[in-house]
Coordinates of N, CA and C in Angstrom, one line a residue:
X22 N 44.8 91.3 163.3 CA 44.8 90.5 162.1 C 44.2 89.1 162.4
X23 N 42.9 88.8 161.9 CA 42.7 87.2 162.0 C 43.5 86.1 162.1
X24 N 43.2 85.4 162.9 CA 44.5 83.8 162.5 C 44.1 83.1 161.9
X25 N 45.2 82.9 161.3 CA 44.8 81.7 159.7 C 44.1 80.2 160.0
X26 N 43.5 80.2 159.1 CA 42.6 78.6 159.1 C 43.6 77.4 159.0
X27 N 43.1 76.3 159.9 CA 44.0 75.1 159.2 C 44.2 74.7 158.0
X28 N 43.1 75.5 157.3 CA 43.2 75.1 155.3 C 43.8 76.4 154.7
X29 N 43.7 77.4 155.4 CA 44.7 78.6 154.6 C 46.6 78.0 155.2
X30 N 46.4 77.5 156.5 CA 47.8 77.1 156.7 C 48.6 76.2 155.7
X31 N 47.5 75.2 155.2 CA 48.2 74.0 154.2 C 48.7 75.1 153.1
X32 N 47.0 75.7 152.4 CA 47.5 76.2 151.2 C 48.8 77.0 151.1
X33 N 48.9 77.7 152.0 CA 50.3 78.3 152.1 C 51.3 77.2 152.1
X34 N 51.7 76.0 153.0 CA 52.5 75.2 153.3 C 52.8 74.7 151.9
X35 N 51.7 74.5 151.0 CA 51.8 73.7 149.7 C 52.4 74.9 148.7
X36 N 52.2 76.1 148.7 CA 52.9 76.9 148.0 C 54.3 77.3 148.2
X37 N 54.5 77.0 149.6 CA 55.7 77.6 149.6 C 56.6 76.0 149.5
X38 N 56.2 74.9 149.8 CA 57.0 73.8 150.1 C 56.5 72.2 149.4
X39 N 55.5 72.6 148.5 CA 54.7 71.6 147.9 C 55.6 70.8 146.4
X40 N 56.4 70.1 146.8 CA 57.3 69.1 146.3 C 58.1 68.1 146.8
X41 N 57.7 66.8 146.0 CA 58.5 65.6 146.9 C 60.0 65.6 146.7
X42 N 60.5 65.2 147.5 CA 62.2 65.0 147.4 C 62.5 63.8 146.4
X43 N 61.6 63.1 145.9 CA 61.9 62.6 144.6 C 61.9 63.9 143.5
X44 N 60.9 64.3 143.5 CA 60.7 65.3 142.6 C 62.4 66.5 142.3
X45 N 62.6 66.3 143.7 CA 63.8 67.6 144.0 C 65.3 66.6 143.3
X46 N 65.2 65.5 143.2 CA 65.9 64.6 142.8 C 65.9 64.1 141.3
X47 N 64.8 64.4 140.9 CA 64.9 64.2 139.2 C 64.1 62.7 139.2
X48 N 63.6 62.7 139.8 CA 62.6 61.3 139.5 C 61.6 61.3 139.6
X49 N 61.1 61.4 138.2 CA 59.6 61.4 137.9 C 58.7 59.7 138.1
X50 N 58.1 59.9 139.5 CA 58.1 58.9 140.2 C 56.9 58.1 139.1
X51 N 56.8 57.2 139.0 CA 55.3 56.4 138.5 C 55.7 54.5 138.5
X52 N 54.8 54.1 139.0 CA 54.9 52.6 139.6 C 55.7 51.8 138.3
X53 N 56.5 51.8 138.0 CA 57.8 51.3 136.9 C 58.8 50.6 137.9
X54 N 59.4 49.8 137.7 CA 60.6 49.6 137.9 C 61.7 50.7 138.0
X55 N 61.9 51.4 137.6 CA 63.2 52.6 137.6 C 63.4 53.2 138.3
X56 N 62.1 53.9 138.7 CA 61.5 55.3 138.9 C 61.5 54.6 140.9
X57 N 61.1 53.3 140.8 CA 60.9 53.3 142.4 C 62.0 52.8 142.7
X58 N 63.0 52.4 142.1 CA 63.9 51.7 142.5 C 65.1 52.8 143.1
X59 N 64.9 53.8 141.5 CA 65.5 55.4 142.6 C 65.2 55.8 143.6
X60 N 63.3 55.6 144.0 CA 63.3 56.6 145.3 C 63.6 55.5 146.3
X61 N 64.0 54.3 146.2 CA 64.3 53.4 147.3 C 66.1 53.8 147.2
X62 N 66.7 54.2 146.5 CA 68.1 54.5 146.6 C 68.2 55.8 147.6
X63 N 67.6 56.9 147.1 CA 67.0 58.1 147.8 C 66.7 58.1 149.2
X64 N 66.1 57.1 149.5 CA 65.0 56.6 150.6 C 66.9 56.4 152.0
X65 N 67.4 55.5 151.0 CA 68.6 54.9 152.1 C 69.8 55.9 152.2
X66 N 69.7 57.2 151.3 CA 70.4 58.2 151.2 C 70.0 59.2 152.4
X67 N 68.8 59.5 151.9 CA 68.5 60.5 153.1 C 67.7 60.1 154.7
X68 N 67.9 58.6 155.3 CA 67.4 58.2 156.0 C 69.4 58.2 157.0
X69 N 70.4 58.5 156.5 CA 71.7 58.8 156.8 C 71.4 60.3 157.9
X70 N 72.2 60.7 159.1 CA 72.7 62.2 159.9 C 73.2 62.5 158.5
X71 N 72.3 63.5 157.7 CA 73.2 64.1 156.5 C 72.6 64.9 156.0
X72 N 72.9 66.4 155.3 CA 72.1 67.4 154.9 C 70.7 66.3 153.7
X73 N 69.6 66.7 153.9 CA 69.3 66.2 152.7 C 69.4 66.4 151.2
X74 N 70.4 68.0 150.9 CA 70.3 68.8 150.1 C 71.6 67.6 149.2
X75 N 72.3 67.2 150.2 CA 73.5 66.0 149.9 C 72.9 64.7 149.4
X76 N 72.0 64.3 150.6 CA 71.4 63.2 149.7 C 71.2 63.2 148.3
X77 N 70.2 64.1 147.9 CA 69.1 64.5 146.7 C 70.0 64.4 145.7
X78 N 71.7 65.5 145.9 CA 72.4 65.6 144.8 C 73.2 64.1 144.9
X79 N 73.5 63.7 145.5 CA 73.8 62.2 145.6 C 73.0 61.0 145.0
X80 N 72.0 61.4 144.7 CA 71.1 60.4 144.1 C 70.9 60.8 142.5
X81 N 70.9 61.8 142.4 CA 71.4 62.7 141.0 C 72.8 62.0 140.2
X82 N 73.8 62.4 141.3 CA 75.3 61.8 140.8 C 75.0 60.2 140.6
X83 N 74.3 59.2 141.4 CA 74.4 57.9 141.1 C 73.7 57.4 139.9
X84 N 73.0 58.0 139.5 CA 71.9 58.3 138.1 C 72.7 58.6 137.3
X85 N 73.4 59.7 137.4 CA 74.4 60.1 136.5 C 75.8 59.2 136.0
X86 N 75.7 58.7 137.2 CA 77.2 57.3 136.9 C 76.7 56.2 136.4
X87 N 75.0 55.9 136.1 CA 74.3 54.8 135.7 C 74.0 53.6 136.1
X88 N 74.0 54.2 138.1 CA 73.7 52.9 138.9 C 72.1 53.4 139.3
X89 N 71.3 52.7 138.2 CA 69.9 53.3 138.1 C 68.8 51.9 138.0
X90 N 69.5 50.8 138.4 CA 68.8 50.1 138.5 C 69.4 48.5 139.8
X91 N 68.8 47.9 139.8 CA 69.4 46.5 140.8 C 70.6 46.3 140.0
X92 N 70.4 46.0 138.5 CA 71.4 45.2 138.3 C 72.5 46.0 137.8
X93 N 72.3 47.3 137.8 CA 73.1 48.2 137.4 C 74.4 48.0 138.7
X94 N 73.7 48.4 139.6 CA 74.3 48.7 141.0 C 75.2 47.4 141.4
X95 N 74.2 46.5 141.7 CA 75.0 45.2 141.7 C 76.4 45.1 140.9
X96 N 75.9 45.3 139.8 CA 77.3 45.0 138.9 C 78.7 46.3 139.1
X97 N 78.3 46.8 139.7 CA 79.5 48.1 139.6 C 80.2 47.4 140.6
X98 N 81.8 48.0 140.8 CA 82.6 47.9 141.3 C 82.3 48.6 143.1
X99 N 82.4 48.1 144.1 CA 82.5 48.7 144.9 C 83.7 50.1 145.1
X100 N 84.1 50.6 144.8 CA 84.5 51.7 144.2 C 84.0 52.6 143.4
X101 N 83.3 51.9 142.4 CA 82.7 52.9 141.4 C 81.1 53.2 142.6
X102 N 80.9 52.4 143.0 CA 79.7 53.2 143.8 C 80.4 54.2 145.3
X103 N 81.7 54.3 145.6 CA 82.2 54.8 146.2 C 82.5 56.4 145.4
X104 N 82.9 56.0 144.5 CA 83.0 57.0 143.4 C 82.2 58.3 143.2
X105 N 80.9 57.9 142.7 CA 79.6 58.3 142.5 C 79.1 58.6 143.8
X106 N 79.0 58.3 145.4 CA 78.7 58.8 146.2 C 79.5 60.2 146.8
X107 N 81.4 59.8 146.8 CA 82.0 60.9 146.6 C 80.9 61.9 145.7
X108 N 81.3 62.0 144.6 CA 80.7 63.1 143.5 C 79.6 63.8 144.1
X109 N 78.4 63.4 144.5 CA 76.9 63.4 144.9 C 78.0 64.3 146.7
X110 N 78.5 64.2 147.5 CA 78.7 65.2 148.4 C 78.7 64.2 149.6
X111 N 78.6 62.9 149.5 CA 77.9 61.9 150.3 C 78.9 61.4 151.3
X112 N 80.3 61.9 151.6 CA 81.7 61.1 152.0 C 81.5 60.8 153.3
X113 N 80.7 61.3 154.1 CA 80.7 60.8 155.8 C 80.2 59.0 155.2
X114 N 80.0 58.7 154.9 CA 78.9 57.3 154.6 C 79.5 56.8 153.7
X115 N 80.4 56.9 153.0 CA 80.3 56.4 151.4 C 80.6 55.2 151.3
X116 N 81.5 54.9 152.6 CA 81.5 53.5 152.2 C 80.9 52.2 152.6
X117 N 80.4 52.7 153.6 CA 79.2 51.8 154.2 C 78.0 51.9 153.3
X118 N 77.4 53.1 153.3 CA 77.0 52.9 151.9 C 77.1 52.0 150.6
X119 N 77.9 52.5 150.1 CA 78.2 51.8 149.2 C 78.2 50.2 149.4
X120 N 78.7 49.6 150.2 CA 78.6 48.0 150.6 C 77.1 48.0 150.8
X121 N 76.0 48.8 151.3 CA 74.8 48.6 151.3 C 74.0 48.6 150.0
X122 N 74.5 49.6 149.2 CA 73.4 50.0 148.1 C 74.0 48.4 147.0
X123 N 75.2 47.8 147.4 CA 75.5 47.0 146.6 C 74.8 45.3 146.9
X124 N 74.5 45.4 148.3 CA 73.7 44.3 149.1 C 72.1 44.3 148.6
X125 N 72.0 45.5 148.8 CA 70.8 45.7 148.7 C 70.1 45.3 147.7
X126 N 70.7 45.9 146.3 CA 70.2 45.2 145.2 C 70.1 44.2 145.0
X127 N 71.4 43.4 145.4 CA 71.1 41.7 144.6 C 69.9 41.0 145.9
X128 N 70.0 41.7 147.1 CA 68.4 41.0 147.7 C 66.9 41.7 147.0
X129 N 67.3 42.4 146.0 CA 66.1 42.8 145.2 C 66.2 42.3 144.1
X130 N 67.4 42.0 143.6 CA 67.2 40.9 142.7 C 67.0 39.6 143.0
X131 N 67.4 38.7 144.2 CA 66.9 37.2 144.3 C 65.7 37.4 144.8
X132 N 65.0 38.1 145.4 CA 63.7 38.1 146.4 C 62.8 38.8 145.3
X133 N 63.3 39.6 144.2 CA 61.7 40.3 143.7 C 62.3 40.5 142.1
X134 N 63.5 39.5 141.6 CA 63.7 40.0 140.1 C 64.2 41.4 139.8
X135 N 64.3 42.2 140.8 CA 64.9 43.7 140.5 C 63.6 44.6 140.7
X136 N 62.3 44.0 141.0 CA 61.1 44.8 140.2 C 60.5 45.1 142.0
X137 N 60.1 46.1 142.3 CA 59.7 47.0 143.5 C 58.1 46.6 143.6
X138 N 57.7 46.4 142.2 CA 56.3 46.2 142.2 C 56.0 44.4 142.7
X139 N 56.8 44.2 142.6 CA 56.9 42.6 142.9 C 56.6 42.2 144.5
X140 N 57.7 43.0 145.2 CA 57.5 43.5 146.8 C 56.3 43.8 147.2
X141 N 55.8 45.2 146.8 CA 54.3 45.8 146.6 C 53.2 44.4 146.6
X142 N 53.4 43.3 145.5 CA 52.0 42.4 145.3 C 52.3 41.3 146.4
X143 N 53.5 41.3 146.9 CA 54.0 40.1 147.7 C 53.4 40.6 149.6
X144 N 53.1 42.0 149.4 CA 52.2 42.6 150.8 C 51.0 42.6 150.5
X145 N 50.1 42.1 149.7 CA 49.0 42.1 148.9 C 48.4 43.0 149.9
X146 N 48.8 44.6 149.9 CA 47.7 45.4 150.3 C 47.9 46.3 151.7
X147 N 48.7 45.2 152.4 CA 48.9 45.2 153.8 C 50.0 46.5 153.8
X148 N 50.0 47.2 154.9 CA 50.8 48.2 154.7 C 52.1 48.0 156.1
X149 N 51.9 47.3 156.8 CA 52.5 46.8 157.9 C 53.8 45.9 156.7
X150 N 53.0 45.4 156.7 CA 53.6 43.9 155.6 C 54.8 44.7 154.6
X151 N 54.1 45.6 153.8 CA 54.9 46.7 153.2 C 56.3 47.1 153.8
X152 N 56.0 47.5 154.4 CA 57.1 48.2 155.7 C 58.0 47.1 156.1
X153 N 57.5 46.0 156.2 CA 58.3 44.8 157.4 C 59.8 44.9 155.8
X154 N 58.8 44.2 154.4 CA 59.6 43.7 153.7 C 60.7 44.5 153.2
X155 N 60.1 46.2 153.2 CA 61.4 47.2 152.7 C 62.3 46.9 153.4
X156 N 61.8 47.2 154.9 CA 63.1 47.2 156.1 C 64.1 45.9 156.1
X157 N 63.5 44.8 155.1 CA 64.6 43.7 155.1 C 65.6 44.0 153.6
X158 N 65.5 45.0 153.3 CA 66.4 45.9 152.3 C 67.9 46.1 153.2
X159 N 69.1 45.8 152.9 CA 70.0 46.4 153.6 C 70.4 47.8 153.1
X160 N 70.6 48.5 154.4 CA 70.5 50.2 153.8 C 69.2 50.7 154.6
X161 N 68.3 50.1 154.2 CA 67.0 50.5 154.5 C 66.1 50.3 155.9
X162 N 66.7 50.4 157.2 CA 65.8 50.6 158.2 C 64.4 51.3 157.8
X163 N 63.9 51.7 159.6 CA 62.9 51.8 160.1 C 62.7 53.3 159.1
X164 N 63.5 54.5 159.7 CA 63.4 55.7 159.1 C 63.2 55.3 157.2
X165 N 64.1 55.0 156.7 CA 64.5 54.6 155.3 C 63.2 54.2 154.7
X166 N 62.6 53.0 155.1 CA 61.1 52.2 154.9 C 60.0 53.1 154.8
X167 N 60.2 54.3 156.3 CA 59.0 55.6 156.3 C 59.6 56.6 155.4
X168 N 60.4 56.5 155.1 CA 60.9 57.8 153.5 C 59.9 57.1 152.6
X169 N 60.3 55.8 152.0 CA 59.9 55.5 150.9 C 58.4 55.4 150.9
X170 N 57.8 54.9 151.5 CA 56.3 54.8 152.0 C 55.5 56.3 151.5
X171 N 56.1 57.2 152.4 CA 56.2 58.1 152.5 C 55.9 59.3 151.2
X172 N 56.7 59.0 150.4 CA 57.7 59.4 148.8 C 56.3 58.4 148.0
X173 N 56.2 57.3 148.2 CA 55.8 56.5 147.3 C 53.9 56.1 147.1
X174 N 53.8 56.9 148.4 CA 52.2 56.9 148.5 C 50.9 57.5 147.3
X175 N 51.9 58.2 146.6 CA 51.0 58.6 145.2 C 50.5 57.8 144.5
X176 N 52.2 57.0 144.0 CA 51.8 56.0 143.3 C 51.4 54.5 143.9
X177 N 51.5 54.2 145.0 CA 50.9 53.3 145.8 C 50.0 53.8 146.8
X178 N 48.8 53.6 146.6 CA 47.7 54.3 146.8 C 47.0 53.6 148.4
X179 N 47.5 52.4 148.5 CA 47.2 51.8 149.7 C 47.7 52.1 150.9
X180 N 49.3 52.7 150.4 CA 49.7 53.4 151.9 C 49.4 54.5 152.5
X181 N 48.1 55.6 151.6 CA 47.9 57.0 152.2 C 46.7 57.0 152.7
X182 N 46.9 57.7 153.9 CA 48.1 58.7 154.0 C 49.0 58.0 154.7
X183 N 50.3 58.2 154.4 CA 51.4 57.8 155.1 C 51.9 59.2 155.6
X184 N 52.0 59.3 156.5 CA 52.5 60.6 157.3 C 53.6 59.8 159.0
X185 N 54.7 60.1 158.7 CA 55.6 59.6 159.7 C 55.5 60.4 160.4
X186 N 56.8 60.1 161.7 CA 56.9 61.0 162.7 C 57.7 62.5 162.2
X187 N 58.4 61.9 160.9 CA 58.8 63.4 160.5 C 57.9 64.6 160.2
X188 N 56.8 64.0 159.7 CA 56.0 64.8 159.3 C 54.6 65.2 160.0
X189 N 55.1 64.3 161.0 CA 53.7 64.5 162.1 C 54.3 66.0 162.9
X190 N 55.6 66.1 163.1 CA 56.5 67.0 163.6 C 56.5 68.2 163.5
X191 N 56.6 68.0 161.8 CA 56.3 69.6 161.0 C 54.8 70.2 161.4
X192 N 53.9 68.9 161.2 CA 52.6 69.4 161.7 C 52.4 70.2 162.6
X193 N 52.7 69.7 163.8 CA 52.9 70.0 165.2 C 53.3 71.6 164.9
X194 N 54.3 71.7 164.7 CA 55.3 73.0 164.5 C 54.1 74.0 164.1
X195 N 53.4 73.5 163.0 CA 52.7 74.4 162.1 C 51.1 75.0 163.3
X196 N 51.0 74.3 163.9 CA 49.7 74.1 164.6 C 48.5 73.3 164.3
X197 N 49.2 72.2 163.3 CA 48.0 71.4 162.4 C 47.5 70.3 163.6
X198 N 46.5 69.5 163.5 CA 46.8 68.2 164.2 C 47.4 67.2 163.6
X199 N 48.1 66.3 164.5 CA 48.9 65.6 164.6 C 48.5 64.2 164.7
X200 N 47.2 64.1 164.0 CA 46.6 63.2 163.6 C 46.4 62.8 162.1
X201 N 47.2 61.3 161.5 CA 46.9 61.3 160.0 C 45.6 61.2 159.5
X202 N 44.6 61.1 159.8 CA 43.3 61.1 159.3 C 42.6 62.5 159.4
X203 N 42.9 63.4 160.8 CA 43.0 64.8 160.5 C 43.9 65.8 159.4
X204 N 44.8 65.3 159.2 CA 46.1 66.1 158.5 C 45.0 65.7 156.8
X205 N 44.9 64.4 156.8 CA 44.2 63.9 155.2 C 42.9 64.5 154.6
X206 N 42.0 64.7 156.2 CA 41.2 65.6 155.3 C 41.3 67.3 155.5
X207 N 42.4 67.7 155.6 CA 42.5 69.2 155.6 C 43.3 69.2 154.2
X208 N 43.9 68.3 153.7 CA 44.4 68.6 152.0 C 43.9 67.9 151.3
X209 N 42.6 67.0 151.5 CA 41.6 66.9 150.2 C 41.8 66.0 149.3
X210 N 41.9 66.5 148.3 CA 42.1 65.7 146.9 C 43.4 66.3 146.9
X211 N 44.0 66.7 147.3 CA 45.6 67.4 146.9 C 46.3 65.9 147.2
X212 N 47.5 66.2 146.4 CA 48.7 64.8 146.1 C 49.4 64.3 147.3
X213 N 49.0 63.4 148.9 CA 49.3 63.1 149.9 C 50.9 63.1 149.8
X214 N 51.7 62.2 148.9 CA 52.9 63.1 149.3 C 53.7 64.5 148.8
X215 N 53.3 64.9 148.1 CA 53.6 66.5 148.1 C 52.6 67.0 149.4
X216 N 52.2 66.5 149.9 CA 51.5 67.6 151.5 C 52.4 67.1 152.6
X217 N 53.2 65.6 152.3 CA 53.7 65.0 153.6 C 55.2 65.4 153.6
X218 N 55.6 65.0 152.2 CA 57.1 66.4 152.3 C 57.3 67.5 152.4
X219 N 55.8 68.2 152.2 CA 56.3 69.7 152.9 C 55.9 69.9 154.1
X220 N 55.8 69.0 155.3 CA 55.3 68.9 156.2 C 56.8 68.7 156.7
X221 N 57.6 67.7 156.4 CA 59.1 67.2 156.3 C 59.7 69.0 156.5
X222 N 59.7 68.9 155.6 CA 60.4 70.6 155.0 C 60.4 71.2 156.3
X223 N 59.3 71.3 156.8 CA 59.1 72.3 158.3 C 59.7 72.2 158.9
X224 N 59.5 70.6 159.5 CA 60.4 70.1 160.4 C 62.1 69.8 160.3
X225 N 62.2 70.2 159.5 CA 63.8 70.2 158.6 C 64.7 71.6 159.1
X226 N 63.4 72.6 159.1 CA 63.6 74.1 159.3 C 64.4 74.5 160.6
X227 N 65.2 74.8 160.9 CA 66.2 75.4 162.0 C 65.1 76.3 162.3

């Protein structure tokens, strides 16, 4: 039997695993205020030692309790975000968490008004710059900063390809190169993060 091409490998990888973990999360991502502010909640969920299957529904339940924005979050009770992480499957963390996701906001409210896109024009471009200012997010390290990047590259167009070490990993695994400028042009015009979380997915794989 022939061995598969590095472009028959993607197309398969994209069919069997071609969706972002926003997507898997109910967040129809697009450069708004809401939509990034979720996958930056997301971002500090699943950047946790924790199934991600927990994260996702954890980001679900905090949406569902209507801590869906800075000032939503901010204003809740530390409890009630304890609450809503319980619910979501989240309890190894919840409460450190919770003191994070509650930090976190109001330095997105004094430093950027609540608004993610604000951040975005304050790195005018820079993708380093990007990165430095997420990671001064509390909650949000090194890993957390390369989720969102990561997650957010569609609709921020200056970070792609963003491909981490998570997903350089999955590469590896698969036989792809493990180079982001090689990985970018084996998927084309296809949606850079839907190719980089199912690259994730691999590497996720037992």
């Amino acid at each position: 039997m022939p061995r598969a091409t590095q472009r028959e490998i993607v197309r398969d990888l994209l069919d069997e695993h071609g969706r972002t973990f926003a997507h898997e999360a109910g967040i129809r991502l697009r450069n708004t205020p809401q939509p990034l502010y979720r996958l930056l909640v997301l971002s500090v969920l699943l950047s946790a030692r924790i199934r991600h299957s927990i994260a996702v529904d954890t980001a679900r339940a905090l949406y569902e309790a209507g801590l869906r924005d800075p000032r939503r979050m901010a204003e809740a009770s530390w409890q009630e975000r304890v609450d809503a992480l319980g619910k979501g499957g989240y309890r190894r963390y919840d409460e450190s968490t919770a003191t994070q996701l509650g930090d976190g906001a109001e330095v997105l409210r004094e430093e950027y008004k609540g608004d993610l896109r604000r951040l975005r024009d304050a790195a005018d471009g820079d993708v380093a710059e990007l990165r430095r200012r997420l990671r001064k997010v509390p909650g949000l390290g090194p890993v957390g900063a390369d989720i969102f990047l990561r997650e957010a590259q569609g609709v921020w167009p200056e970070a792609a390809p963003y491909l981490d070490a998570k997903a350089l990993q999955g590469a590896r695994r698969l036989g792809l190169p493990d180079s982001s400028k090689a990985l970018a042009r084996l998927v084309g015009d296809g949606d850079p993060a839907v190719f980089a979380a199912a690259l994730v997915r691999v590497a996720l794989q037992k």
